[in-house]
Each structure stands twice: as structure tokens, then as C-alpha cells.
Amino acid sequence: MSRHNKELYMKTFKYGAISLVLAALVGLSSQSWAKQPQIVGKSPSKQVAPVNEINALDLNQANLKQLSQLPGIGKTRAMAIIEYREQHGPFTSKEQLMKIPGIGKKTYAKIEPEVRIK
């Protein structure tokens, strides 16, 4: 093997090895990236990680800030939820949310998994 061919072979081997290492690192980083919880919501200020029933927001205990962070619920609707709770007493079912002006079936469907009644 000529010196030129040997140098070419070594460069090819070196770049191939570097490519394999980089590919392995990218693969590992994408695996850990995939394990992170997905974010639900449209705007960054309104993004909420998915919750289960244990971590869901209790409608009878939640404050204005907590309620306004629910998907589709801003400050105005959060205030309406609190007013409804003060006028009618504690929520006995999640479905009562649909009695509040501005919360229809679509908004209810977005927030239903995020709330609970304790």
C-alpha cells in the first residue's frame, strides 16, 4: 500500500469513527429528550404539563393564579369560576364548570383532565 493510500485510509477511518461516536451521542440525547413530559397548550405562558388525577387542580381549593393557568382559562374565566364557587358553594362535579359563562364543551374538554373535586 502506498504512503498516499495509507494516509487516505487512516483519514477515512478516523472520520468514520468520529461519525459513529457523534451518531451514538445524538441517539442517546434523543432518548433522554423523548422521556421528558410533553407540554400541552398553545402559548408558552399557558403551557401546562399533563397531570393525573392525583396532581390535578382541586376546583374547590384553587386560587385565581392556579385557575388562570388552565388551558383555555384566563384571568376573567378564573374569576368567574371563583365567583360561581362563592355563590353556589363547593363544586360537587367537574361538569358544573359548563354552567359558567365562557366555558362550553370545548373548553371543558381541555381542562377536564387537569382538574378534580376533592
Coordinates of N, CA, C and O in Angstrom, one line a residue:
M1 N 0.9 -1.2 0.0 CA 0.0 0.0 0.0 C 0.9 1.2 0.0 O 1.8 1.3 0.8
S2 N 0.6 2.1 -0.9 CA 1.5 3.3 -1.0 C 1.2 4.3 0.2 O 0.2 4.1 0.9
R3 N 2.1 5.1 0.5 CA 2.0 6.1 1.6 C 0.8 6.9 1.4 O 0.0 7.2 2.4
H4 N 0.5 7.4 0.2 CA -0.7 8.2 0.0 C -2.0 7.5 0.3 O -2.9 8.0 0.9
N5 N -2.0 6.2 -0.2 CA -3.2 5.4 0.1 C -3.4 5.1 1.6 O -4.5 5.1 2.1
K6 N -2.3 4.9 2.2 CA -2.3 4.6 3.7 C -2.8 5.8 4.4 O -3.7 5.7 5.3
E7 N -2.4 7.0 4.1 CA -2.9 8.3 4.7 C -4.3 8.5 4.5 O -5.1 8.8 5.3
L8 N -4.8 8.2 3.2 CA -6.2 8.3 2.9 C -7.0 7.3 3.7 O -8.1 7.7 4.2
Y9 N -6.5 6.1 3.8 CA -7.2 5.1 4.6 C -7.4 5.5 6.0 O -8.4 5.4 6.6
M10 N -6.3 6.0 6.6 CA -6.3 6.5 8.0 C -7.3 7.6 8.2 O -8.0 7.7 9.2
K11 N -7.3 8.6 7.3 CA -8.2 9.7 7.4 C -9.7 9.2 7.3 O -10.5 9.7 8.1
T12 N -9.9 8.3 6.4 CA -11.3 7.8 6.2 C -11.7 7.1 7.5 O -12.8 7.2 7.9
F13 N -10.8 6.2 8.0 CA -11.1 5.5 9.2 C -11.4 6.5 10.4 O -12.3 6.3 11.1
K14 N -10.6 7.5 10.5 CA -10.7 8.5 11.6 C -12.1 9.2 11.5 O -12.8 9.3 12.5
Y15 N -12.4 9.7 10.3 CA -13.7 10.4 10.1 C -14.9 9.4 10.3 O -15.9 9.8 10.8
G16 N -14.7 8.2 9.9 CA -15.8 7.2 10.1 C -16.0 7.0 11.6 O -17.2 6.9 12.0
A17 N -14.9 6.9 12.4 CA -15.0 6.6 13.8 C -15.7 7.8 14.5 O -16.5 7.7 15.3
I18 N -15.3 9.0 14.1 CA -15.9 10.3 14.6 C -17.4 10.3 14.3 O -18.2 10.6 15.2
S19 N -17.7 9.9 13.1 CA -19.1 9.9 12.7 C -20.0 9.0 13.6 O -21.1 9.3 14.0
L20 N -19.4 7.8 13.8 CA -20.1 6.8 14.7 C -20.3 7.3 16.1 O -21.3 7.2 16.7
V21 N -19.3 7.9 16.7 CA -19.4 8.5 18.0 C -20.4 9.6 18.1 O -21.3 9.6 19.0
L22 N -20.4 10.5 17.1 CA -21.4 11.6 17.0 C -22.8 11.0 16.9 O -23.8 11.5 17.5
A23 N -23.0 10.0 16.0 CA -24.3 9.4 15.8 C -24.8 8.7 17.1 O -26.0 8.8 17.5
A24 N -23.9 8.1 17.9 CA -24.2 7.5 19.2 C -24.7 8.5 20.2 O -25.6 8.4 20.9
L25 N -23.9 9.6 20.2 CA -24.3 10.7 21.1 C -25.6 11.3 20.8 O -26.4 11.6 21.7
V26 N -25.9 11.5 19.5 CA -27.2 12.1 19.1 C -28.3 11.1 19.5 O -29.3 11.5 20.0
G27 N -28.1 9.8 19.3 CA -29.1 8.8 19.7 C -29.3 8.8 21.1 O -30.5 8.7 21.6
L28 N -28.3 8.9 22.0 CA -28.5 8.9 23.4 C -29.2 10.2 23.9 O -30.1 10.1 24.7
S29 N -28.9 11.3 23.3 CA -29.5 12.5 23.7 C -31.0 12.5 23.3 O -31.8 13.1 24.0
S30 N -31.3 11.9 22.1 CA -32.7 11.9 21.7 C -33.5 11.0 22.6 O -34.7 11.2 22.8
Q31 N -32.9 9.9 23.1 CA -33.7 9.0 24.0 C -34.0 9.8 25.3 O -35.1 9.7 25.8
S32 N -33.1 10.5 25.9 CA -33.4 11.2 27.1 C -34.4 12.3 26.9 O -35.2 12.7 27.7
W33 N -34.3 12.9 25.7 CA -35.2 14.0 25.3 C -36.6 13.5 25.2 O -37.6 14.2 25.6
A34 N -36.8 12.3 24.7 CA -38.1 11.7 24.5 C -38.8 11.4 25.8 O -40.0 11.3 25.8
K35 N -38.0 11.2 26.9 CA -38.6 10.9 28.1 C -39.2 12.1 28.9 O -39.9 11.9 29.8
Q36 N -38.9 13.3 28.4 CA -39.4 14.5 29.1 C -40.9 14.6 28.8 O -41.4 14.2 27.8
P37 N -41.7 15.1 29.8 CA -43.1 15.2 29.6 C -43.5 16.2 28.5 O -42.8 17.2 28.4
Q38 N -44.4 15.8 27.7 CA -44.9 16.7 26.7 C -45.7 17.9 27.3 O -46.4 17.7 28.2
I39 N -45.6 19.0 26.6 CA -46.2 20.2 27.1 C -47.5 20.4 26.3 O -47.5 20.3 25.1
V40 N -48.6 20.7 27.0 CA -49.9 20.9 26.3 C -50.2 22.4 26.4 O -50.0 23.0 27.4
G41 N -50.7 23.0 25.3 CA -51.0 24.4 25.3 C -50.5 25.1 24.1 O -49.6 24.6 23.5
K42 N -51.0 26.2 23.8 CA -50.6 26.9 22.6 C -49.5 28.0 22.8 O -48.5 28.0 22.2
S43 N -49.6 28.8 23.8 CA -48.6 29.9 24.0 C -47.7 29.4 25.2 O -48.1 28.8 26.1
P44 N -46.4 29.8 25.1 CA -45.5 29.4 26.2 C -46.0 29.8 27.6 O -45.7 29.1 28.5
S45 N -46.6 30.9 27.7 CA -47.1 31.3 29.1 C -48.2 30.5 29.6 O -48.5 30.5 30.8
K46 N -48.9 29.8 28.7 CA -50.1 29.0 29.1 C -49.8 27.5 29.0 O -50.7 26.7 29.2
Q47 N -48.5 27.1 28.8 CA -48.2 25.7 28.7 C -48.3 25.0 30.1 O -47.9 25.5 31.1
V48 N -48.9 23.8 30.1 CA -49.1 23.0 31.3 C -48.7 21.6 31.0 O -49.2 21.0 30.0
A49 N -48.0 21.0 31.9 CA -47.6 19.6 31.7 C -48.8 18.8 32.0 O -49.6 19.1 32.9
P50 N -49.0 17.6 31.3 CA -50.2 16.8 31.6 C -50.1 16.3 33.1 O -49.1 16.1 33.6
V51 N -51.3 16.1 33.6 CA -51.4 15.7 35.0 C -52.3 14.5 35.1 O -53.0 14.1 34.2
N52 N -52.1 13.8 36.2 CA -53.0 12.7 36.5 C -54.0 13.1 37.6 O -53.9 14.2 38.1
E53 N -54.9 12.3 38.0 CA -55.9 12.7 39.0 C -55.3 13.1 40.3 O -55.8 14.0 40.9
I54 N -54.2 12.6 40.7 CA -53.6 12.9 41.9 C -53.0 14.3 41.9 O -53.1 15.1 42.9
N55 N -52.4 14.7 40.8 CA -51.8 16.1 40.6 C -52.8 17.1 40.1 O -52.4 18.3 40.0
A56 N -54.0 16.7 39.8 CA -55.0 17.6 39.2 C -55.3 18.7 40.2 O -55.2 18.6 41.4
L57 N -55.7 19.9 39.6 CA -56.0 21.0 40.4 C -57.4 20.9 41.0 O -58.4 20.6 40.4
D58 N -57.5 21.0 42.4 CA -58.8 20.9 43.1 C -59.6 22.2 42.8 O -59.2 23.3 43.2
L59 N -60.7 22.0 42.2 CA -61.6 23.2 41.9 C -62.1 24.0 43.1 O -62.3 25.2 43.0
N60 N -62.2 23.3 44.2 CA -62.7 23.9 45.4 C -61.6 24.6 46.2 O -61.9 25.3 47.2
Q61 N -60.3 24.4 45.9 CA -59.2 25.0 46.6 C -58.3 25.9 45.8 O -57.6 26.7 46.3
A62 N -58.5 25.8 44.5 CA -57.6 26.6 43.6 C -57.8 28.1 43.7 O -58.9 28.6 43.8
N63 N -56.7 28.8 43.6 CA -56.8 30.3 43.6 C -56.8 30.8 42.2 O -56.7 30.1 41.2
L64 N -56.9 32.2 42.1 CA -57.0 32.8 40.8 C -55.8 32.5 39.9 O -56.0 32.2 38.7
K65 N -54.6 32.5 40.4 CA -53.4 32.3 39.6 C -53.4 30.8 39.1 O -53.2 30.6 37.9
Q66 N -53.7 29.9 39.9 CA -53.8 28.5 39.5 C -54.8 28.2 38.4 O -54.6 27.6 37.4
L67 N -56.0 28.8 38.7 CA -57.1 28.6 37.7 C -56.8 29.2 36.3 O -57.1 28.6 35.3
S68 N -56.2 30.4 36.4 CA -55.9 31.1 35.1 C -54.8 30.4 34.3 O -54.7 30.7 33.1
Q69 N -54.1 29.5 34.9 CA -53.1 28.7 34.1 C -53.7 27.5 33.4 O -52.9 26.8 32.6
L70 N -54.9 27.2 33.7 CA -55.5 26.0 33.0 C -55.7 26.4 31.5 O -55.9 27.5 31.1
P71 N -55.6 25.4 30.6 CA -55.8 25.7 29.2 C -57.1 26.2 28.8 O -58.2 25.7 29.3
G72 N -57.2 27.3 28.1 CA -58.4 28.0 27.7 C -59.0 28.8 28.8 O -60.1 29.4 28.6
I73 N -58.4 28.9 30.0 CA -58.9 29.7 31.1 C -57.9 30.9 31.3 O -56.8 30.6 31.7
G74 N -58.4 32.1 31.2 CA -57.6 33.2 31.5 C -58.0 33.8 32.9 O -58.8 33.2 33.6
K75 N -57.6 35.0 33.1 CA -57.9 35.7 34.4 C -59.4 35.9 34.5 O -60.0 35.7 35.6
T76 N -60.1 36.3 33.4 CA -61.5 36.6 33.5 C -62.3 35.3 33.8 O -63.2 35.3 34.7
R77 N -62.1 34.2 33.1 CA -62.8 33.0 33.4 C -62.4 32.4 34.8 O -63.3 31.8 35.5
A78 N -61.2 32.6 35.2 CA -60.8 32.1 36.5 C -61.6 32.9 37.6 O -62.0 32.3 38.6
M79 N -61.7 34.2 37.4 CA -62.5 35.0 38.3 C -64.0 34.5 38.3 O -64.6 34.4 39.4
A80 N -64.5 34.1 37.2 CA -65.9 33.6 37.1 C -66.0 32.3 37.8 O -67.0 32.0 38.4
I81 N -65.0 31.4 37.7 CA -65.0 30.2 38.5 C -65.1 30.4 40.0 O -65.9 29.8 40.7
I82 N -64.3 31.3 40.4 CA -64.2 31.7 41.9 C -65.6 32.3 42.3 O -66.1 31.9 43.4
E83 N -66.1 33.2 41.5 CA -67.4 33.8 41.8 C -68.5 32.7 41.9 O -69.3 32.7 42.8
Y84 N -68.5 31.8 40.9 CA -69.5 30.7 40.9 C -69.4 29.9 42.2 O -70.4 29.5 42.9
R85 N -68.1 29.6 42.6 CA -67.9 28.8 43.8 C -68.4 29.5 45.0 O -68.9 28.9 45.9
E86 N -68.1 30.8 45.1 CA -68.6 31.6 46.2 C -70.1 31.7 46.3 O -70.7 31.7 47.4
Q87 N -70.8 31.8 45.1 CA -72.2 32.0 45.1 C -73.0 30.6 45.3 O -74.1 30.6 45.9
H88 N -72.4 29.5 44.8 CA -73.1 28.3 44.8 C -72.5 27.2 45.8 O -73.0 26.1 45.8
G89 N -71.5 27.6 46.4 CA -70.8 26.6 47.3 C -69.8 25.8 46.6 O -69.6 26.0 45.4
P90 N -69.2 24.8 47.3 CA -68.2 24.0 46.6 C -68.7 23.2 45.4 O -69.9 22.8 45.4
F91 N -67.8 23.0 44.4 CA -68.2 22.2 43.3 C -68.4 20.7 43.8 O -67.7 20.2 44.6
T92 N -69.5 20.1 43.2 CA -69.7 18.7 43.5 C -69.4 17.8 42.3 O -69.3 16.6 42.4
S93 N -69.3 18.5 41.1 CA -68.9 17.7 39.9 C -68.1 18.7 39.0 O -68.3 19.9 39.0
K94 N -67.2 18.1 38.2 CA -66.5 18.8 37.2 C -67.4 19.5 36.2 O -67.1 20.6 35.7
E95 N -68.5 18.8 35.8 CA -69.4 19.3 34.8 C -70.0 20.6 35.2 O -70.5 21.3 34.3
Q96 N -70.1 21.0 36.4 CA -70.6 22.3 36.8 C -69.9 23.4 36.2 O -70.4 24.5 36.1
L97 N -68.6 23.2 35.8 CA -67.9 24.2 35.1 C -68.6 24.8 33.9 O -68.5 25.9 33.5
M98 N -69.4 23.9 33.2 CA -70.0 24.3 32.0 C -71.2 25.3 32.3 O -71.8 25.8 31.3
K99 N -71.5 25.5 33.5 CA -72.6 26.4 33.9 C -72.0 27.8 34.0 O -72.8 28.8 34.1
I100 N -70.7 27.9 33.9 CA -70.0 29.2 34.0 C -69.9 29.8 32.6 O -69.5 29.2 31.6
P101 N -70.4 31.1 32.4 CA -70.3 31.7 31.1 C -68.9 31.7 30.5 O -67.9 32.0 31.2
G102 N -68.8 31.3 29.2 CA -67.5 31.2 28.6 C -66.8 29.9 28.6 O -65.8 29.6 28.0
I103 N -67.4 29.0 29.4 CA -66.9 27.6 29.5 C -67.9 26.7 28.9 O -68.9 26.3 29.5
G104 N -67.7 26.3 27.6 CA -68.5 25.4 26.9 C -67.9 24.0 26.9 O -66.9 23.7 27.6
K105 N -68.4 23.2 26.0 CA -67.9 21.8 25.8 C -66.5 21.7 25.4 O -65.7 20.9 25.9
K106 N -66.1 22.6 24.5 CA -64.7 22.6 24.0 C -63.7 22.9 25.1 O -62.7 22.3 25.3
T107 N -64.0 24.0 25.8 CA -63.1 24.5 26.9 C -63.1 23.4 28.0 O -62.1 23.1 28.6
Y108 N -64.3 22.9 28.3 CA -64.4 21.9 29.4 C -63.5 20.6 29.0 O -62.8 20.1 29.9
A109 N -63.6 20.2 27.8 CA -62.8 19.1 27.3 C -61.3 19.3 27.5 O -60.6 18.4 27.8
K110 N -60.8 20.6 27.3 CA -59.4 20.9 27.5 C -59.0 20.8 29.0 O -57.9 20.3 29.3
I111 N -59.9 21.3 29.9 CA -59.5 21.4 31.3 C -59.9 20.2 32.2 O -59.4 20.0 33.2
E112 N -60.8 19.4 31.7 CA -61.4 18.3 32.5 C -60.3 17.4 33.0 O -60.3 17.0 34.2
P113 N -59.3 17.0 32.2 CA -58.2 16.1 32.8 C -57.3 16.8 33.8 O -56.6 16.2 34.5
E114 N -57.4 18.1 33.8 CA -56.4 18.9 34.6 C -57.0 19.3 36.0 O -56.3 19.8 36.8
V115 N -58.3 19.0 36.2 CA -59.0 19.4 37.4 C -59.6 18.2 38.1 O -59.8 17.1 37.5
R116 N -59.9 18.4 39.4 CA -60.6 17.4 40.2 C -61.5 18.0 41.3 O -61.3 19.2 41.6
I117 N -62.3 17.2 41.9 CA -63.1 17.6 43.0 C -62.7 16.8 44.2 O -62.7 15.6 44.1
K118 N -62.2 17.4 45.2 CA -61.7 16.7 46.4 C -62.8 16.6 47.4 O -63.6 17.4 47.6

